[in-house]
Structure formats: structure tokens, C-alpha cells
PDB file of C-alpha atoms in Angstrom:
ATOM      1  CA  MET E   1     -13.027   9.308  -1.053  1.00 95.00           C
ATOM      2  CA  ARG E   2     -12.558   7.621  -4.392  1.00 98.00           C
ATOM      3  CA  VAL E   3      -8.939   6.632  -4.987  1.00 98.00           C
ATOM      4  CA  LEU E   4      -7.241   5.580  -8.238  1.00 98.00           C
ATOM      5  CA  GLY E   5      -4.094   3.508  -7.783  1.00 98.00           C
ATOM      6  CA  VAL E   6      -1.655   3.175 -10.712  1.00 98.00           C
ATOM      7  CA  ASP E   7       1.086   0.569 -11.113  1.00 97.00           C
ATOM      8  CA  PRO E   8       3.196   2.041 -13.902  1.00 96.00           C
ATOM      9  CA  GLY E   9       4.608  -0.065 -16.668  1.00 94.00           C
ATOM     10  CA  LEU E  10       5.356   0.467 -20.363  1.00 93.00           C
ATOM     11  CA  ARG E  11       3.667  -2.735 -21.570  1.00 95.00           C
ATOM     12  CA  ASN E  12       1.068  -3.082 -18.862  1.00 96.00           C
ATOM     13  CA  MET E  13      -0.103  -0.213 -16.588  1.00 98.00           C
ATOM     14  CA  GLY E  14      -2.281  -1.545 -13.841  1.00 98.00           C
ATOM     15  CA  TRP E  15      -5.056   0.547 -12.383  1.00 98.00           C
ATOM     16  CA  GLY E  16      -7.457   0.042  -9.491  1.00 98.00           C
ATOM     17  CA  VAL E  17     -10.239   2.158  -8.069  1.00 98.00           C
ATOM     18  CA  ILE E  18     -11.529   1.955  -4.482  1.00 98.00           C
ATOM     19  CA  ASP E  19     -13.908   3.901  -2.323  1.00 97.00           C
ATOM     20  CA  ALA E  20     -12.489   4.618   1.103  1.00 95.00           C
ATOM     21  CA  MET E  21     -14.756   5.572   3.940  1.00 92.00           C
ATOM     22  CA  PRO E  22     -13.958   5.651   7.670  1.00 88.00           C
ATOM     23  CA  GLY E  23     -13.430   2.047   8.665  1.00 85.00           C
ATOM     24  CA  ARG E  24     -14.252   0.603   5.263  1.00 92.00           C
ATOM     25  CA  ILE E  25     -12.660   0.173   1.845  1.00 95.00           C
ATOM     26  CA  THR E  26     -14.686  -1.155  -1.132  1.00 97.00           C
ATOM     27  CA  HIS E  27     -13.628  -2.224  -4.575  1.00 98.00           C
ATOM     28  CA  VAL E  28     -14.981  -0.162  -7.507  1.00 98.00           C
ATOM     29  CA  ALA E  29     -13.056  -1.350 -10.535  1.00 98.00           C
ATOM     30  CA  ASN E  30      -9.666  -2.574 -11.741  1.00 98.00           C
ATOM     31  CA  GLY E  31      -7.903  -3.308 -14.985  1.00 98.00           C
ATOM     32  CA  VAL E  32      -4.772  -2.972 -17.118  1.00 98.00           C
ATOM     33  CA  CYS E  33      -3.893  -0.517 -19.837  1.00 98.00           C
ATOM     34  CA  HIS E  34      -1.930  -2.355 -22.526  1.00 98.00           C
ATOM     35  CA  SER E  35       0.333  -0.173 -24.604  1.00 97.00           C
ATOM     36  CA  ASP E  36      -0.104  -0.253 -28.346  1.00 95.00           C
ATOM     37  CA  GLY E  37       2.078   1.089 -31.141  1.00 94.00           C
ATOM     38  CA  ASP E  38       5.194   0.518 -33.178  1.00 92.00           C
ATOM     39  CA  ASN E  39       7.452   2.935 -31.336  1.00 94.00           C
ATOM     40  CA  LEU E  40       7.969   4.318 -27.833  1.00 94.00           C
ATOM     41  CA  GLY E  41       6.020   7.522 -28.517  1.00 96.00           C
ATOM     42  CA  GLU E  42       2.985   5.670 -29.743  1.00 97.00           C
ATOM     43  CA  ARG E  43       3.060   3.283 -26.794  1.00 97.00           C
ATOM     44  CA  LEU E  44       3.276   6.141 -24.312  1.00 97.00           C
ATOM     45  CA  LEU E  45       0.409   7.978 -26.094  1.00 98.00           C
ATOM     46  CA  SER E  46      -1.676   4.777 -25.960  1.00 98.00           C
ATOM     47  CA  LEU E  47      -1.146   4.546 -22.184  1.00 98.00           C
ATOM     48  CA  TYR E  48      -2.105   8.226 -21.784  1.00 98.00           C
ATOM     49  CA  ASN E  49      -5.316   7.824 -23.780  1.00 98.00           C
ATOM     50  CA  GLN E  50      -6.334   4.678 -21.833  1.00 98.00           C
ATOM     51  CA  LEU E  51      -5.614   6.278 -18.465  1.00 98.00           C
ATOM     52  CA  ILE E  52      -7.752   9.329 -19.456  1.00 98.00           C
ATOM     53  CA  GLU E  53     -10.571   6.915 -20.200  1.00 98.00           C
ATOM     54  CA  VAL E  54     -10.196   5.266 -16.764  1.00 98.00           C
ATOM     55  CA  ILE E  55     -10.294   8.668 -15.028  1.00 98.00           C
ATOM     56  CA  ALA E  56     -13.386   9.740 -17.008  1.00 98.00           C
ATOM     57  CA  ALA E  57     -15.178   6.453 -16.355  1.00 98.00           C
ATOM     58  CA  TRP E  58     -14.544   6.195 -12.611  1.00 98.00           C
ATOM     59  CA  GLY E  59     -14.149   9.829 -11.406  1.00 98.00           C
ATOM     60  CA  PRO E  60     -11.443   9.441  -8.736  1.00 98.00           C
ATOM     61  CA  GLU E  61     -10.952  12.248  -6.247  1.00 97.00           C
ATOM     62  CA  THR E  62      -7.330  11.449  -5.610  1.00 97.00           C
ATOM     63  CA  ALA E  63      -4.643   9.133  -6.936  1.00 98.00           C
ATOM     64  CA  ALA E  64      -1.572   7.189  -5.953  1.00 98.00           C
ATOM     65  CA  ILE E  65       1.313   5.761  -7.954  1.00 98.00           C
ATOM     66  CA  GLU E  66       4.212   3.470  -7.160  1.00 94.00           C
ATOM     67  CA  GLN E  67       7.675   5.073  -7.147  1.00 91.00           C
ATOM     68  CA  THR E  68      10.200   3.787  -9.611  1.00 79.00           C
ATOM     69  CA  PHE E  69      12.752   1.417  -8.277  1.00 72.00           C
ATOM     70  CA  VAL E  70      16.183   1.133  -9.924  1.00 67.00           C
ATOM     71  CA  ASN E  71      17.123  -2.317 -11.106  1.00 71.00           C
ATOM     72  CA  LYS E  72      20.099  -3.755 -12.968  1.00 75.00           C
ATOM     73  CA  ASP E  73      18.577  -3.001 -16.425  1.00 83.00           C
ATOM     74  CA  ALA E  74      19.198   0.758 -16.866  1.00 84.00           C
ATOM     75  CA  VAL E  75      17.259   0.819 -20.204  1.00 85.00           C
ATOM     76  CA  GLY E  76      14.270  -0.936 -18.580  1.00 83.00           C
ATOM     77  CA  THR E  77      14.358   1.426 -15.635  1.00 85.00           C
ATOM     78  CA  LEU E  78      14.408   4.444 -17.994  1.00 88.00           C
ATOM     79  CA  LYS E  79      11.418   3.154 -20.004  1.00 87.00           C
ATOM     80  CA  LEU E  80       9.510   2.463 -16.757  1.00 88.00           C
ATOM     81  CA  GLY E  81      10.284   5.989 -15.677  1.00 91.00           C
ATOM     82  CA  GLN E  82       8.875   7.322 -18.949  1.00 94.00           C
ATOM     83  CA  ALA E  83       5.643   5.382 -18.491  1.00 95.00           C
ATOM     84  CA  ARG E  84       5.465   6.626 -14.909  1.00 96.00           C
ATOM     85  CA  GLY E  85       5.988  10.190 -16.122  1.00 96.00           C
ATOM     86  CA  VAL E  86       3.077   9.832 -18.568  1.00 97.00           C
ATOM     87  CA  ALA E  87       0.858   8.509 -15.737  1.00 98.00           C
ATOM     88  CA  LEU E  88       1.891  11.372 -13.425  1.00 97.00           C
ATOM     89  CA  MET E  89       1.263  13.934 -16.121  1.00 97.00           C
ATOM     90  CA  THR E  90      -2.168  12.442 -16.896  1.00 98.00           C
ATOM     91  CA  LEU E  91      -3.180  12.438 -13.235  1.00 98.00           C
ATOM     92  CA  ALA E  92      -2.025  16.014 -12.794  1.00 97.00           C
ATOM     93  CA  GLN E  93      -3.816  17.081 -15.974  1.00 97.00           C
ATOM     94  CA  ALA E  94      -7.002  15.635 -14.462  1.00 98.00           C
ATOM     95  CA  GLY E  95      -6.492  17.819 -11.345  1.00 97.00           C
ATOM     96  CA  LEU E  96      -5.784  14.910  -9.046  1.00 97.00           C
ATOM     97  CA  ARG E  97      -3.449  15.117  -6.096  1.00 96.00           C
ATOM     98  CA  VAL E  98      -1.069  12.196  -6.305  1.00 97.00           C
ATOM     99  CA  GLY E  99       0.576  10.245  -3.515  1.00 97.00           C
ATOM    100  CA  GLU E 100       3.790   8.424  -4.383  1.00 96.00           C
ATOM    101  CA  TYR E 101       4.767   5.266  -2.494  1.00 97.00           C
ATOM    102  CA  ALA E 102       7.756   2.988  -2.569  1.00 95.00           C
ATOM    103  CA  PRO E 103       6.976  -0.655  -3.318  1.00 94.00           C
ATOM    104  CA  ASN E 104       8.033  -1.681   0.242  1.00 94.00           C
ATOM    105  CA  ALA E 105       5.694   0.911   1.782  1.00 95.00           C
ATOM    106  CA  VAL E 106       2.727  -0.446  -0.214  1.00 96.00           C
ATOM    107  CA  LYS E 107       3.549  -4.036   0.848  1.00 95.00           C
ATOM    108  CA  LYS E 108       4.028  -3.051   4.484  1.00 95.00           C
ATOM    109  CA  THR E 109       0.664  -1.208   4.511  1.00 94.00           C
ATOM    110  CA  VAL E 110      -1.345  -3.951   2.775  1.00 95.00           C
ATOM    111  CA  VAL E 111       0.413  -7.096   3.986  1.00 94.00           C
ATOM    112  CA  GLY E 112       2.280  -5.966   7.091  1.00 92.00           C
ATOM    113  CA  VAL E 113       5.706  -6.922   5.688  1.00 88.00           C
ATOM    114  CA  GLY E 114       7.789  -4.635   3.463  1.00 89.00           C
ATOM    115  CA  HIS E 115       9.352  -7.490   1.503  1.00 90.00           C
ATOM    116  CA  ALA E 116       6.152  -9.480   0.899  1.00 93.00           C
ATOM    117  CA  ALA E 117       5.868 -11.722  -2.132  1.00 92.00           C
ATOM    118  CA  LYS E 118       3.390 -11.054  -4.938  1.00 92.00           C
ATOM    119  CA  ASP E 119       1.147 -13.908  -3.858  1.00 94.00           C
ATOM    120  CA  GLN E 120       0.930 -12.432  -0.344  1.00 96.00           C
ATOM    121  CA  VAL E 121      -0.112  -9.063  -1.784  1.00 96.00           C
ATOM    122  CA  ASP E 122      -2.747 -10.847  -3.968  1.00 96.00           C
ATOM    123  CA  TYR E 123      -4.048 -12.702  -0.922  1.00 96.00           C
ATOM    124  CA  MET E 124      -4.351  -9.595   1.263  1.00 96.00           C
ATOM    125  CA  VAL E 125      -6.036  -7.549  -1.514  1.00 97.00           C
ATOM    126  CA  ARG E 126      -8.617 -10.325  -1.949  1.00 96.00           C
ATOM    127  CA  LEU E 127      -9.069 -10.550   1.822  1.00 96.00           C
ATOM    128  CA  GLN E 128      -9.635  -6.841   2.245  1.00 95.00           C
ATOM    129  CA  LEU E 129     -11.843  -6.471  -0.837  1.00 97.00           C
ATOM    130  CA  PRO E 130     -14.187  -9.506  -0.599  1.00 94.00           C
ATOM    131  CA  GLY E 131     -15.524 -10.781  -3.912  1.00 94.00           C
ATOM    132  CA  VAL E 132     -13.074  -8.769  -6.056  1.00 96.00           C
ATOM    133  CA  LYS E 133     -12.265 -10.152  -9.481  1.00 97.00           C
ATOM    134  CA  LEU E 134      -8.698  -9.188 -10.114  1.00 97.00           C
ATOM    135  CA  ASN E 135      -7.666  -8.459 -13.694  1.00 97.00           C
ATOM    136  CA  GLY E 136      -4.078  -9.638 -13.374  1.00 96.00           C
ATOM    137  CA  PRO E 137      -1.051  -8.946 -11.172  1.00 96.00           C
ATOM    138  CA  ASP E 138      -0.660  -5.344 -12.434  1.00 97.00           C
ATOM    139  CA  ALA E 139      -4.246  -4.528 -11.444  1.00 98.00           C
ATOM    140  CA  THR E 140      -3.734  -6.235  -8.100  1.00 97.00           C
ATOM    141  CA  ASP E 141      -0.658  -4.072  -7.420  1.00 97.00           C
ATOM    142  CA  ALA E 142      -2.614  -0.964  -8.436  1.00 98.00           C
ATOM    143  CA  LEU E 143      -5.363  -1.803  -5.950  1.00 98.00           C
ATOM    144  CA  ALA E 144      -2.723  -2.310  -3.261  1.00 98.00           C
ATOM    145  CA  ILE E 145      -1.306   1.109  -4.101  1.00 98.00           C
ATOM    146  CA  ALA E 146      -4.789   2.685  -3.852  1.00 98.00           C
ATOM    147  CA  MET E 147      -5.319   0.913  -0.494  1.00 97.00           C
ATOM    148  CA  CYS E 148      -1.950   2.185   0.783  1.00 97.00           C
ATOM    149  CA  HIS E 149      -2.954   5.710  -0.186  1.00 97.00           C
ATOM    150  CA  ALA E 150      -6.307   5.428   1.541  1.00 96.00           C
ATOM    151  CA  HIS E 151      -4.621   4.307   4.778  1.00 93.00           C
ATOM    152  CA  GLN E 152      -1.883   6.943   4.573  1.00 90.00           C
ATOM    153  CA  SER E 153      -4.348   9.731   3.719  1.00 82.00           C
ATOM    154  CA  ARG E 154      -6.530   8.949   6.712  1.00 70.00           C
ATOM    155  CA  GLY E 155      -3.509   9.318   9.009  1.00 51.00           C
ATOM    156  CA  GLY E 156      -2.464  12.544   7.303  1.00 45.00           C
ATOM    157  CA  ARG E 157      -5.968  14.077   7.568  1.00 47.00           C
ATOM    158  CA  GLY E 158      -6.226  13.104  11.206  1.00 42.00           C
ATOM    159  CA  LEU E 159      -2.897  14.771  11.928  1.00 36.00           C
ATOM    160  CA  GLU E 160      -3.946  17.919  10.003  1.00 41.00           C
ATOM    161  CA  GLN E 161      -7.246  18.060  11.905  1.00 43.00           C
ATOM    162  CA  ALA E 162      -5.463  17.633  15.256  1.00 39.00           C
ATOM    163  CA  LEU E 163      -3.042  20.413  14.374  1.00 38.00           C
ATOM    164  CA  ALA E 164      -5.917  22.692  13.341  1.00 45.00           C
ATOM    165  CA  ARG E 165      -7.719  22.006  16.652  1.00 48.00           C
ATOM    166  CA  ALA E 166      -4.492  22.708  18.604  1.00 48.00           C
ATOM    167  CA  LYS E 167      -4.065  26.080  16.822  1.00 52.00           C
ATOM    168  CA  GLY E 168      -7.640  27.159  17.091  1.00 51.00           C
TER     169      GLY E 168
END
């Protein structure tokens, strides 16, 4: 299963692609979409166009995105939500099913601790994807989101298969 992870942001939207097979996750690609434009609409359109290119280039089968957390800066939270909305729309338009994960769930899955620091996430992503060249912290977070989705999806599929066997 090829998974695209997205770390939404208005200035920098991280993305990471992994291949997840039973017992093994491998790195495919990662990067950052940098918004461009003089106003909010142009910046959001820029992110949309770049994310479409990522999807076309790497052909993910499924996707995952980080949920928005509310911080003290309401305007910043709103802009982050708009960037996240553009990402969700782009993924849906591409026909991808999207998993949504809270930041603490991603950290708990990848690091083992829900309140892990950024450097701990970076270390564990590098450890689980040997030889990966990370294209910045936003791309690292996106790979962690993809890894979280791969682990969560496996559990979900196993449960679905067990329920199907029990019914049949």
C-alpha cells in the first residue's frame, strides 16, 4: 500500500510517501510545498497545484493528514484550517481515502510517547526509514503521519478481516 502523509501548513505543507507492506515500511519520497502568491487565495491555489503534482508523481493509494490543533493565535489556527481544507479537498478529488490523526496519536505511534519532541520524531523516522534524506521538519512530520496511517490501517484491516471470518 502506498501512503501519502500530509502535514498541513499555509507557508509550508509537508508531504511524505511510503510503501507499507506486511512487516515493512519503506521510504519513497518526501518534500515540502511552499505557498506562493500575494494573497491568501493565491497561496492556497499554489498549495493545491503542488499537491496535485505530488499525487500525480507518486501515485498514492491512500492518504493521511494531521488534524488541526487549536492554539492561542485564532487567526493562525484559521489559516492553518484553510490550508488543511485545501489539502483534504485535493486528496478527495484524487479519489483517496484519508485518515485523520491528532498530533499526539502520530507521536505515540511513531515514537511511543504522545508528547514527544520534534527531535524524537525526527530520530524515529530516520531509524524506521534507514537512509532517508529528510527535506525539513515539515516533510519529517508528513512521513510520521504516513507511518501512523500505515500502522493504524493494518490494525483496521485485520479487525475487518476477523469480523468477516466470524460472520462467514
